[in-house]
Short mmCIF file of C-alpha atoms in Angstrom, two decimals:
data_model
loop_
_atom_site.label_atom_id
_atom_site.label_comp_id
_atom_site.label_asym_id
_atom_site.label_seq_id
_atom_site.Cartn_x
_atom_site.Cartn_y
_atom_site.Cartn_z
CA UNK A 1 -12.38 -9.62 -5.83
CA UNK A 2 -11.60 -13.68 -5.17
CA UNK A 3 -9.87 -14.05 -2.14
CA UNK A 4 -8.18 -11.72 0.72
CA UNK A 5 -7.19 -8.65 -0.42
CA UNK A 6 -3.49 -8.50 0.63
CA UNK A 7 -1.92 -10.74 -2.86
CA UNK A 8 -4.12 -8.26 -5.16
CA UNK A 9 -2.53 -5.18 -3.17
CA UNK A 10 1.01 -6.41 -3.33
CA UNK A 11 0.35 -7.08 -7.17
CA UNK A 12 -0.93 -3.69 -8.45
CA UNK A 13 1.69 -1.99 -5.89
CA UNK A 14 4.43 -3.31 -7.48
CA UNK A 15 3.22 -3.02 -11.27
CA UNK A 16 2.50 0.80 -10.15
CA UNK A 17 5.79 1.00 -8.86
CA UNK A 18 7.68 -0.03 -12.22
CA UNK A 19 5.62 2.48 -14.38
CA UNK A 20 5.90 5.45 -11.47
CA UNK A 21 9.38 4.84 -10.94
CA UNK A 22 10.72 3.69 -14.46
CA UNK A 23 9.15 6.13 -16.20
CA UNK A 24 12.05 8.91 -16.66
CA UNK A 25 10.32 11.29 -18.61
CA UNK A 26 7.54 11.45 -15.55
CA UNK A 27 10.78 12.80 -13.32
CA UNK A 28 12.78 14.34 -15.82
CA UNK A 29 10.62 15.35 -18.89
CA UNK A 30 10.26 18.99 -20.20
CA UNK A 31 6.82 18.44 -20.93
CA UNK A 32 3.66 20.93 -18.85
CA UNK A 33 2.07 18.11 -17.30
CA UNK A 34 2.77 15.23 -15.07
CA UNK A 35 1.42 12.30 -16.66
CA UNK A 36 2.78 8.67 -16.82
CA UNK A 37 2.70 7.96 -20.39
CA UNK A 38 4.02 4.49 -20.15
CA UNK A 39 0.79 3.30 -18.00
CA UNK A 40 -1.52 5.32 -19.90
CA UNK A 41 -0.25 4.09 -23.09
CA UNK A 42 -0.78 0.13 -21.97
CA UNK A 43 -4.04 1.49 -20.41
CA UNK A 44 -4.74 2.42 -24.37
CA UNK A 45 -3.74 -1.03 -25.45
CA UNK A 46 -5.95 -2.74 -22.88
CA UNK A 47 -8.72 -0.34 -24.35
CA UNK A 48 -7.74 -1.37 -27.90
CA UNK A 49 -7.56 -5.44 -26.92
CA UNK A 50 -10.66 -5.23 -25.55
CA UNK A 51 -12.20 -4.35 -28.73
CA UNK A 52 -10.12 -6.54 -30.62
CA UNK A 53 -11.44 -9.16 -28.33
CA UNK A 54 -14.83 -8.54 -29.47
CA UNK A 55 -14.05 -9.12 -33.04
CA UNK A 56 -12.31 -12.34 -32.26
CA UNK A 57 -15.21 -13.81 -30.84
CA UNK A 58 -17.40 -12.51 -33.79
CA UNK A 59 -15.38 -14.67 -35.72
CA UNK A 60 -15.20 -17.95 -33.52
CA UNK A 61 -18.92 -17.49 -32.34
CA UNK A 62 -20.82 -15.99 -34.91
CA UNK A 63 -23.74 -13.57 -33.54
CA UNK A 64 -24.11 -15.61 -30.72
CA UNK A 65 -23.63 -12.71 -27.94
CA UNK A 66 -22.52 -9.94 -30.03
CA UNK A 67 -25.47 -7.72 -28.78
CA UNK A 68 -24.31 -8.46 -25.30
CA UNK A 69 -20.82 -7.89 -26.22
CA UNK A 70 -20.68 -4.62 -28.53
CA UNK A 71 -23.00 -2.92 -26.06
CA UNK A 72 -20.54 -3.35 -23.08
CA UNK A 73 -17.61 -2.42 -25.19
CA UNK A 74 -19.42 0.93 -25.87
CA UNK A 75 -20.44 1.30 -22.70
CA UNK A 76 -18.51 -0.80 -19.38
CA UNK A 77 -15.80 -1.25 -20.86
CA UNK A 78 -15.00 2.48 -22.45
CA UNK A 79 -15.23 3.34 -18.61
CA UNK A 80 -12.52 0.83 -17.44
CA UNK A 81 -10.68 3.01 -19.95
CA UNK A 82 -11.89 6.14 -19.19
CA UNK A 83 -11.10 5.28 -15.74
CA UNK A 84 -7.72 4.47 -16.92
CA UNK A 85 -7.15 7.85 -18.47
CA UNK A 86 -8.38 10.01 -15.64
CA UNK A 87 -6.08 7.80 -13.16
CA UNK A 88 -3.20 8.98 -15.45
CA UNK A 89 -4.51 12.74 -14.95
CA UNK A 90 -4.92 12.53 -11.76
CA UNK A 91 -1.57 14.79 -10.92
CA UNK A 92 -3.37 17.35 -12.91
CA UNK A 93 -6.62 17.43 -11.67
CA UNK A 94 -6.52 16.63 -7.81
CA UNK A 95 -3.70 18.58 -7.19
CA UNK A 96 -2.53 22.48 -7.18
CA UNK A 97 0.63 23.31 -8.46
CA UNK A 98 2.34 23.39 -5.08
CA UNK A 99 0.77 20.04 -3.68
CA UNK A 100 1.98 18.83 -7.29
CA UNK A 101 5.87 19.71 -6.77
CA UNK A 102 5.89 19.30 -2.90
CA UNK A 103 4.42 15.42 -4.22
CA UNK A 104 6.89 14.63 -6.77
CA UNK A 105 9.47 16.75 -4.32
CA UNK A 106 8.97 13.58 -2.35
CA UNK A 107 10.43 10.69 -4.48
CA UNK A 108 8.59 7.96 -6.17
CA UNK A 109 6.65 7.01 -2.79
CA UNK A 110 4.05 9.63 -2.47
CA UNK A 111 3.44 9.80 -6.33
CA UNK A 112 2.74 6.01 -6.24
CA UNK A 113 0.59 6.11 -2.69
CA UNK A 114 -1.50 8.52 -4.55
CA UNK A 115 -2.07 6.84 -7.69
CA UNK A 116 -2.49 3.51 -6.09
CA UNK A 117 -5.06 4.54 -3.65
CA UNK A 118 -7.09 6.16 -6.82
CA UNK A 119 -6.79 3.05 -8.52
CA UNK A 120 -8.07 0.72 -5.75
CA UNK A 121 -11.14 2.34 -6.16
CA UNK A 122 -14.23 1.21 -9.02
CA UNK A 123 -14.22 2.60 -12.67
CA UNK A 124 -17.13 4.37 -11.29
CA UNK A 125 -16.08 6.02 -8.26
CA UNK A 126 -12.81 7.14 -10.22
CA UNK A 127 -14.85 8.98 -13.15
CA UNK A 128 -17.26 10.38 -10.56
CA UNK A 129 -14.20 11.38 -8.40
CA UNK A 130 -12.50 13.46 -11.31
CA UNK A 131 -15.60 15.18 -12.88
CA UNK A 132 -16.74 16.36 -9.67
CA UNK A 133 -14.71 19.17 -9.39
CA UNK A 134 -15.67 20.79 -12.74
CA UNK A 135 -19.16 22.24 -12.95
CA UNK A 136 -18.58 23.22 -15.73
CA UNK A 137 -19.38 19.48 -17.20
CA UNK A 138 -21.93 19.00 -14.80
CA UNK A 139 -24.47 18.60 -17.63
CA UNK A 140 -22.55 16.35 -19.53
CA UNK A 141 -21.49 14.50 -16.41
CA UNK A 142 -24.88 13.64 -15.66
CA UNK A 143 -25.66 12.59 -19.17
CA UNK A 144 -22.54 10.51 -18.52
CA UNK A 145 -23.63 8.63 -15.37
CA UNK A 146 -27.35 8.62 -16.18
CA UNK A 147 -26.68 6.46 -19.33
CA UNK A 148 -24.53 3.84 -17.28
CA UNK A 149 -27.51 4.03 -14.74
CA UNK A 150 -29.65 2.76 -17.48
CA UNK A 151 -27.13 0.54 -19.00
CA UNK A 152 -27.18 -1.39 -15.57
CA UNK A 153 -30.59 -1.29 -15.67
CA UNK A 154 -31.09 -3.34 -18.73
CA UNK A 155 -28.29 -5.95 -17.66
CA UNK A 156 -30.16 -5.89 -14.24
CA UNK A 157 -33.64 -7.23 -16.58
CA UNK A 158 -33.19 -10.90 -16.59
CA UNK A 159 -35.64 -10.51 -19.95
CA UNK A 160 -33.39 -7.94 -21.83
CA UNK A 161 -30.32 -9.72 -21.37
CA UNK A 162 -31.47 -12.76 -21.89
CA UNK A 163 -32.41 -11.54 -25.41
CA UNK A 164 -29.42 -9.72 -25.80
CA UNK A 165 -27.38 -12.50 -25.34
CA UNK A 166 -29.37 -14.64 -28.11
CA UNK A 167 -30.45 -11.91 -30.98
CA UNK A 168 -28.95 -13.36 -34.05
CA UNK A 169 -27.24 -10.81 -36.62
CA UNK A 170 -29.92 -10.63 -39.04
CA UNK A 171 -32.54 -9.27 -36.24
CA UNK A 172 -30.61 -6.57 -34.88
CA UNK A 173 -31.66 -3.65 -36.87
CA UNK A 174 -35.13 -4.47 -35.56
CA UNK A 175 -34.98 -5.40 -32.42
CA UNK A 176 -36.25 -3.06 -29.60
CA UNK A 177 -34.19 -4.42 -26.57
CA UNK A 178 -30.63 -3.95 -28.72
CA UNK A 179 -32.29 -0.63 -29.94
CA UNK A 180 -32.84 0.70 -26.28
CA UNK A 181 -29.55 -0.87 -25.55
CA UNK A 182 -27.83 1.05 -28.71
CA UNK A 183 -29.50 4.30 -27.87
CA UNK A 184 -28.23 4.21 -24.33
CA UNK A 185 -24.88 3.85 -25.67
CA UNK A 186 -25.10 6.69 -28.22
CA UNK A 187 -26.27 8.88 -25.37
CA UNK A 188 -23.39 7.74 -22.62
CA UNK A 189 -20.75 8.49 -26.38
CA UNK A 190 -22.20 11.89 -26.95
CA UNK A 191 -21.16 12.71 -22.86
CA UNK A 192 -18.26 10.79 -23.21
CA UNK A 193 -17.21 13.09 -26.24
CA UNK A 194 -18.15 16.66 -25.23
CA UNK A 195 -15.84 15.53 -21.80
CA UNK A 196 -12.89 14.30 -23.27
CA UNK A 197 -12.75 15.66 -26.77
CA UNK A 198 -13.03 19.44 -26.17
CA UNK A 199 -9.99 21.53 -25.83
CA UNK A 200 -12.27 24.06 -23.62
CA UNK A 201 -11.49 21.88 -19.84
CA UNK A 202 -8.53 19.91 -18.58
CA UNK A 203 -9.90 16.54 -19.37
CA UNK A 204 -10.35 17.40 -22.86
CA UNK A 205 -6.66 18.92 -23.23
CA UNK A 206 -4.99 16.29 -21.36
CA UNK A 207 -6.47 13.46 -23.38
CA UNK A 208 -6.35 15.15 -27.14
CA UNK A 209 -2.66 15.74 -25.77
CA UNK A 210 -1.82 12.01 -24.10
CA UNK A 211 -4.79 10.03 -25.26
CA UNK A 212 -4.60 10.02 -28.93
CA UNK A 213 -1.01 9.87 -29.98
CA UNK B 1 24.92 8.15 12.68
CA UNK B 2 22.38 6.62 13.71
CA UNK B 3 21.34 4.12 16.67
CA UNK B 4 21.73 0.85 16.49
CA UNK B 5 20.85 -2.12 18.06
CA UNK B 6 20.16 -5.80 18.37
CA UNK B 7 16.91 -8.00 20.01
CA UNK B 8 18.66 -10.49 21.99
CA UNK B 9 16.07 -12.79 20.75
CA UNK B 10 17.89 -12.72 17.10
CA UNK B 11 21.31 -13.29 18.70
CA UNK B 12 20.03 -15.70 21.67
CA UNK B 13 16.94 -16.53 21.29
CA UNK B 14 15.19 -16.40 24.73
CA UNK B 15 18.95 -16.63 26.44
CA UNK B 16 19.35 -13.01 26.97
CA UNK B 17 22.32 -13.13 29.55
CA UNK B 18 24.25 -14.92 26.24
CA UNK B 19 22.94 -12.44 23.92
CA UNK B 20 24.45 -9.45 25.99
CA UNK B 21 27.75 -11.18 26.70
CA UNK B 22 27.96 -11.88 22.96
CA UNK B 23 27.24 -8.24 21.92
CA UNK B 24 29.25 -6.37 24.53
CA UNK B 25 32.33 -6.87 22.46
CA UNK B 26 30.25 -4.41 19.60
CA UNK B 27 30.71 -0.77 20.84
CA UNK B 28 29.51 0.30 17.60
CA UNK B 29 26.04 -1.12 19.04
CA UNK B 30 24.50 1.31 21.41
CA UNK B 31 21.09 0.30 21.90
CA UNK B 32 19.21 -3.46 22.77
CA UNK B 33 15.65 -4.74 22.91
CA UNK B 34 15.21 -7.53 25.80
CA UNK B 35 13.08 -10.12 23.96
CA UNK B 36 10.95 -11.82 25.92
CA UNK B 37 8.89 -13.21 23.27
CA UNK B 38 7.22 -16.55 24.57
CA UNK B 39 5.62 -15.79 27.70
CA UNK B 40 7.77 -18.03 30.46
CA UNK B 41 10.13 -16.05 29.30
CA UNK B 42 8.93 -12.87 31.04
CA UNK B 43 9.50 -13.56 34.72
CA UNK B 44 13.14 -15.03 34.70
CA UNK B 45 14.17 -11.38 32.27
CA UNK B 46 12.82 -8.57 34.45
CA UNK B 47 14.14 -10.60 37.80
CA UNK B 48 17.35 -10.35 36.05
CA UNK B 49 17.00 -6.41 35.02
CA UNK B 50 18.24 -5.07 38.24
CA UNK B 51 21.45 -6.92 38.02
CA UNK B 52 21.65 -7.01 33.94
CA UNK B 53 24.83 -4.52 32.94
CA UNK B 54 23.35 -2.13 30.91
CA UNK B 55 25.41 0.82 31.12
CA UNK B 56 26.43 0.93 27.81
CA UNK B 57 23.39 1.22 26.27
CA UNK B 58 21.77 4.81 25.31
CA UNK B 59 18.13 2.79 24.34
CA UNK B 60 16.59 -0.11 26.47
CA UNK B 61 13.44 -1.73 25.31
CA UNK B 62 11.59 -4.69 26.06
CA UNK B 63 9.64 -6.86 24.12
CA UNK B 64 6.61 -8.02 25.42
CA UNK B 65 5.02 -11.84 24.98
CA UNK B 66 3.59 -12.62 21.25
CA UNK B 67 0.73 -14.59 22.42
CA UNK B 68 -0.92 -15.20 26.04
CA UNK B 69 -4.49 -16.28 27.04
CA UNK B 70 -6.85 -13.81 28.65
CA UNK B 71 -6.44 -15.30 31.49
CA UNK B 72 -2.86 -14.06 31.59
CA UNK B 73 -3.40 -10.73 30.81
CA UNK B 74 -3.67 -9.39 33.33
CA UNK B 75 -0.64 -10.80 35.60
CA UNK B 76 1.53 -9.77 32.37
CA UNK B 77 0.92 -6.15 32.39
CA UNK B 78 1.17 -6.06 36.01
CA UNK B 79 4.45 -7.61 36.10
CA UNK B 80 5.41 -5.26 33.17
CA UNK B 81 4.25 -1.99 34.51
CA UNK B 82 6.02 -3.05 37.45
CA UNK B 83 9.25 -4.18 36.84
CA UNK B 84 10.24 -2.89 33.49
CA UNK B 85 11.34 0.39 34.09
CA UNK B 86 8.94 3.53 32.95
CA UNK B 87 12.00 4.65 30.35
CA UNK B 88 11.99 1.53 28.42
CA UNK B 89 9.37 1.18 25.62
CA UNK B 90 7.60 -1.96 25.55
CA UNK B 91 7.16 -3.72 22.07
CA UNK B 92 3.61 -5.20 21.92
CA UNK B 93 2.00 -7.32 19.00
CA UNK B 94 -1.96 -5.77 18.21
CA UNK B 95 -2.85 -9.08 18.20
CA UNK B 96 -1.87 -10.46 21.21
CA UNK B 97 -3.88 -8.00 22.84
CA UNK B 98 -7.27 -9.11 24.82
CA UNK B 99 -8.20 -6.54 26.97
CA UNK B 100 -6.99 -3.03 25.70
CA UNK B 101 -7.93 -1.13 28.56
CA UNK B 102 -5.35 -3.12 30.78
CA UNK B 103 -2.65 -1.84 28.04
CA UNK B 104 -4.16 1.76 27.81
CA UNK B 105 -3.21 2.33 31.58
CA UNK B 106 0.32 1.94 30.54
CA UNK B 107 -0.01 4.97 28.50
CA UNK B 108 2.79 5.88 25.81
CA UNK B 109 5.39 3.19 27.21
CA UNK B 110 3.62 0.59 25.17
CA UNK B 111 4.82 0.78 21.53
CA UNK B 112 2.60 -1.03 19.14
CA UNK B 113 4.34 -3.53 16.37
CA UNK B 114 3.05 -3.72 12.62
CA UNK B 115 2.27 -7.25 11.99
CA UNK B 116 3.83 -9.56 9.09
CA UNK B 117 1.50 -11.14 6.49
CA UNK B 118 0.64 -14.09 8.56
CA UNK B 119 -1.66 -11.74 10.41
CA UNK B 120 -4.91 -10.66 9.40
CA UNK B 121 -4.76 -7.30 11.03
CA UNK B 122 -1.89 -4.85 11.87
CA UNK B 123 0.16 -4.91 8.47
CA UNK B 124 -0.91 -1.46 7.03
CA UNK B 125 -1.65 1.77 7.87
CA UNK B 126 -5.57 1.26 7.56
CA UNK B 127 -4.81 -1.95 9.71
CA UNK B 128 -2.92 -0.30 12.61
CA UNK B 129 -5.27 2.95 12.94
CA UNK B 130 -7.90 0.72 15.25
CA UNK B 131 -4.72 -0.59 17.28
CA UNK B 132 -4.13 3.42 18.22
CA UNK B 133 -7.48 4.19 18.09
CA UNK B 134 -7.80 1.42 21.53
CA UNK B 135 -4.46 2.74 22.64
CA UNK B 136 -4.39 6.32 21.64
CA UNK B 137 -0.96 7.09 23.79
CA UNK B 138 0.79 4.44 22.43
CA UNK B 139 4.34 4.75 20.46
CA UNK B 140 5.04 2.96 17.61
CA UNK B 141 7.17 0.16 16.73
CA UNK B 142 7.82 0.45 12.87
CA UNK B 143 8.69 -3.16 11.44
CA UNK B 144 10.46 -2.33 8.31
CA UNK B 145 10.86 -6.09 7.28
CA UNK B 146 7.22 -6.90 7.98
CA UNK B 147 6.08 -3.74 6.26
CA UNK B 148 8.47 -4.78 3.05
CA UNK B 149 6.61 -8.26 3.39
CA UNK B 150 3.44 -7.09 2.90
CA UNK B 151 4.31 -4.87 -0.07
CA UNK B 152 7.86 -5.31 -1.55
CA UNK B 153 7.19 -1.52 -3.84
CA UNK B 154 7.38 0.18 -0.40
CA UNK B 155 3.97 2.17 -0.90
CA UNK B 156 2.70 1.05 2.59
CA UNK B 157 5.49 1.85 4.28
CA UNK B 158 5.33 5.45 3.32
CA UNK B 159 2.30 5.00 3.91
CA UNK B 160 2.54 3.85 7.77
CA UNK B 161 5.63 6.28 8.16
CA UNK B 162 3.10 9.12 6.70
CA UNK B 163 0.51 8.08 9.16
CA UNK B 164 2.57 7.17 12.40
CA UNK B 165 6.19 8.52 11.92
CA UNK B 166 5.67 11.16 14.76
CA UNK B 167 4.51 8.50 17.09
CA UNK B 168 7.89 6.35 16.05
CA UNK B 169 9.95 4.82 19.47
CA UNK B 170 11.85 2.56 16.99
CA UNK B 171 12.50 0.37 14.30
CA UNK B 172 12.69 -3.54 13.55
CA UNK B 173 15.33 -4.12 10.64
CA UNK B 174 16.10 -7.21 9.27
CA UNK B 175 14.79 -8.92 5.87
CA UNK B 176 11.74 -11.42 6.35
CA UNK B 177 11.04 -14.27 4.22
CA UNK B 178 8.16 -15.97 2.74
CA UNK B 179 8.19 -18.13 5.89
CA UNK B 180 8.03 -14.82 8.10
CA UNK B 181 11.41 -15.63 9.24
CA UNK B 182 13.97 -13.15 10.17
CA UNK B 183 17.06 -12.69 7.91
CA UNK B 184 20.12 -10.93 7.13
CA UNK B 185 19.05 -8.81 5.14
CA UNK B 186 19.37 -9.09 1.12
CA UNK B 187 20.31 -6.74 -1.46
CA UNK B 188 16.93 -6.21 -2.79
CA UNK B 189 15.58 -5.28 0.43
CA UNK B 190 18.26 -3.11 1.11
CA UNK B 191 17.25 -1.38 -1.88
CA UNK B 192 13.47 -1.24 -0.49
CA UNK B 193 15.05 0.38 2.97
CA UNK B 194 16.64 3.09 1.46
CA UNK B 195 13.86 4.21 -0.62
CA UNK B 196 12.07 5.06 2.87
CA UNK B 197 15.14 5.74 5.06
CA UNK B 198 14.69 9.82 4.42
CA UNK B 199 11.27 9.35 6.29
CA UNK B 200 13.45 7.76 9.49
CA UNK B 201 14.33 10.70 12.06
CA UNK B 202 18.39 10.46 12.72
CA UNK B 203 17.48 9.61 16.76
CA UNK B 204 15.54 7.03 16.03
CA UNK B 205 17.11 3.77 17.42
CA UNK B 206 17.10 0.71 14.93
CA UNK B 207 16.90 -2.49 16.91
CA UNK B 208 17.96 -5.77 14.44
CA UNK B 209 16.23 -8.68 14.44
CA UNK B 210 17.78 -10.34 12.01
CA UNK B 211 18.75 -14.25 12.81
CA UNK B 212 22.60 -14.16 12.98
CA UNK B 213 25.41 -15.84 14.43
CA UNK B 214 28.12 -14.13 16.43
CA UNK B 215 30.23 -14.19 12.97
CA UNK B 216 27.86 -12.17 11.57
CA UNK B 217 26.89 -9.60 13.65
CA UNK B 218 29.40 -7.00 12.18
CA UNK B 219 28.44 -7.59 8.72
CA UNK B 220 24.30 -7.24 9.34
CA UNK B 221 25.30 -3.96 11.40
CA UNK B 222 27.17 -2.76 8.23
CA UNK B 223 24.37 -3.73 6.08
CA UNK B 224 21.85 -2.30 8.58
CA UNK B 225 23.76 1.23 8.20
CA UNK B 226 23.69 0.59 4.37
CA UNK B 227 19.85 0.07 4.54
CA UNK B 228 18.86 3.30 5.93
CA UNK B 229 21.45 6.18 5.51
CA UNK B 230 21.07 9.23 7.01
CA UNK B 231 19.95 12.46 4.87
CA UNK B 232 23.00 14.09 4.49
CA UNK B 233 24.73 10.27 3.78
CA UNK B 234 21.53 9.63 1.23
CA UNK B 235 22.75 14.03 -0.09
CA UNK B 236 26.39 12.95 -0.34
CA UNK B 237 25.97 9.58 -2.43
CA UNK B 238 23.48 11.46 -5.07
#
């Protein structure tokens, strides 16, 4: 963060504030779970820009950076999403039912303390903070975070990012660094998908019901 | 109905004898804080205490010096711990504070102050925890406007209420600007007030701090009682 602390804290307390408090159906709705839809759906469009985004600058750049690009799209940038989502659950999973009503019992305030403390925290700490209590996923929780671990480890070698940043279309299908950097990503999808796309845990209900449509 | 009050600093600045005379024709107002914000103020208000008609009033407190050197420390809380007397709370800014173990001896008649956004320390709840952590006896002070300053959606102060509501003495009302001045207070942050005011126990006295002139005292006490309505008031308008 650039600067003290105190304007970005006012900023995201008040955008927090109009989706926690605006958001009737939140307070009113019939629906089984508490989950702002409004900020989960412009989570889903920041998700969706960013990879709109990347074909944009395919177009006005060519190849130059793609590798670099697509590769954190897959992979930093499906957390900040991911992140997102899980922020939006967060009524679900870090609360019982009776914390749950005696929180929204409350008024706006306490819903939007909790949520805004969540959020103040990294993409990382977040995803780590809401798998943790299902051991369930342990196994693909770990397949989760160790492919980020190596995804930071390749941005972290001066030599692989260099030559992701420069390998022109044409070379990509042969070139080991964007291989090792693709196969990292397939592995952090496959974790990504037996989490949130599975109807047998909470994460995977909550997001085939708010995530998709 | 709740308790309510001015600082004679908002009416009088560091005048306080004009302050009371000005107020005593308010019996709706049954509490006062004796500002004695810059420090020469300190030793011509509590020679004047013995003789200041106070009767009236069901909550005294006195507001210690915003800024002194080290050096002056020490003669301050002496002179407080001596001649303000042991019932009255006594409003102290976190920062002005050099040598917290002089304030510690004073126990729970100091009541810390949350800090506007000028300061780099004493504004949230995560701020003011090392401020009770140096003077673990000490009341609180809740500064609604400062608090609103900091954060206009209100989160921190649930927050600090969460955190330090059972240590509250009482409360500074009045709006503050982008200037940290003290104002009447506006419509939006009357609207910020009563989003917390169910976290405000009834007895707790409301001390205004607002700038005003005489011709406006009534209407800031009005808008004061607007600002933070009482549970059952906050039941019977929903």
């Amino acid at each position: 963060m650039l600067g003290k602390p105190d304007a970005h804290d006012r900023v995201i307390g008040n955008i927090l504030s109009r989706y926690i408090t605006e958001d009737r159906g939140l307070w009113y709705g019939s629906g089984s779970y508490k989950v702002p839809r409004f900020l989960l759906n412009d989570i889903a469009r920041y998700w969706r820009t960013m990879a709109v985004d990347l074909a944009y600058k395919q177009r006005t750049r060519g190849g130059a950076g793609f590798a670099l690009r697509t590769i954190k799209l897959r992979i930093s940038r499906k957390l900040i999403y991911i992140a997102g989502l899980l922020s939006c659950f967060t009524y679900e999973t870090d609360l019982d039912p009776a914390q749950r009503r005696a929180m929204f019992d409350g008024g706006p305030l306490p819903v939007l303390a909790h949520l805004k403390a969540l959020m103040m925290r990294s993409p990382l700490e977040i995803a780590a903070g809401a798998l943790l209590p299902f051991p369930e996923l342990d196994v693909h929780s770990e397949g989760l975070f160790s492919a980020y671990d190596d995804f930071l480890g390749l941005l972290a070698d001066d030599d692989k990012r260099g030559r992701l940043k420069k390998i022109p279309f044409e070379d990509l299908p042969k070139d080991p660094t964007f291989k090792e950097a693709q196969l990292i990503s397939y592995r952090f999808r496959d974790a990504v998908q037996s989490i949130f796309l599975r109807s047998d845990n909470l994460l995977g209900k909550l997001t085939i019901e708010y995530g998709v449509f | 109905m709740r308790h309510i009050g001015f600082s004679t600093g908002a009416v009088a600045g560091g005048d306080f004898s004009s302050a009371l005379a000005l107020l005593a024709a308010y019996p709706e107002i049954d509490c006062i804080e004796l500002s004695a914000l810059r420090l020469h103020e300190v030793d011509p208000l509590v020679r004047a205490i013995p003789k200041l008609d106070l009767g009236r009033y069901i909550y005294i407190s006195f507001h210690a010096p915003s800024f002194f050197t080290a050096d002056e420390e020490a003669h301050l809380v002496e002179t407080l711990e001596r001649a303000v007397p042991k019932a009255w709370p006594i409003v102290l800014h976190p920062d002005a504070i050099h040598d917290a173990a002089r304030w510690r001896a004073l126990g729970n008649r100091v009541a810390i102050e949350n800090m506007d956004r000028r300061k780099s320390g004493g504004r949230t709840a995560h701020e003011l925890r090392s401020s009770f952590e140096l003077l673990p006896d000490a009341r609180f002070c809740f500064d609604l406007g400062h608090a609103r300053q900091c954060d206009t959606s209100m989160t921190e102060s649930y927050r600090i209420l969460e955190a330090y509501g059972p240590r509250l003495a009482q409360l500074h009302v009045s709006e503050v600007n982008s200037a940290s001045q003290h104002d009447p207070i506006t419509y939006a942050t009357k609207l910020g007030f009563q989003s917390v005011a169910h976290l405000i126990p009834p007895q707790v006295p409301l001390i205004i701090e607002s700038r005003v002139s005489a011709s406006e005292i009534s209407k800031e006490v009005d808008a004061v009682i607007d600002s933070l309505p009482l549970l059952t008031e906050i039941a019977a308008l929903t």
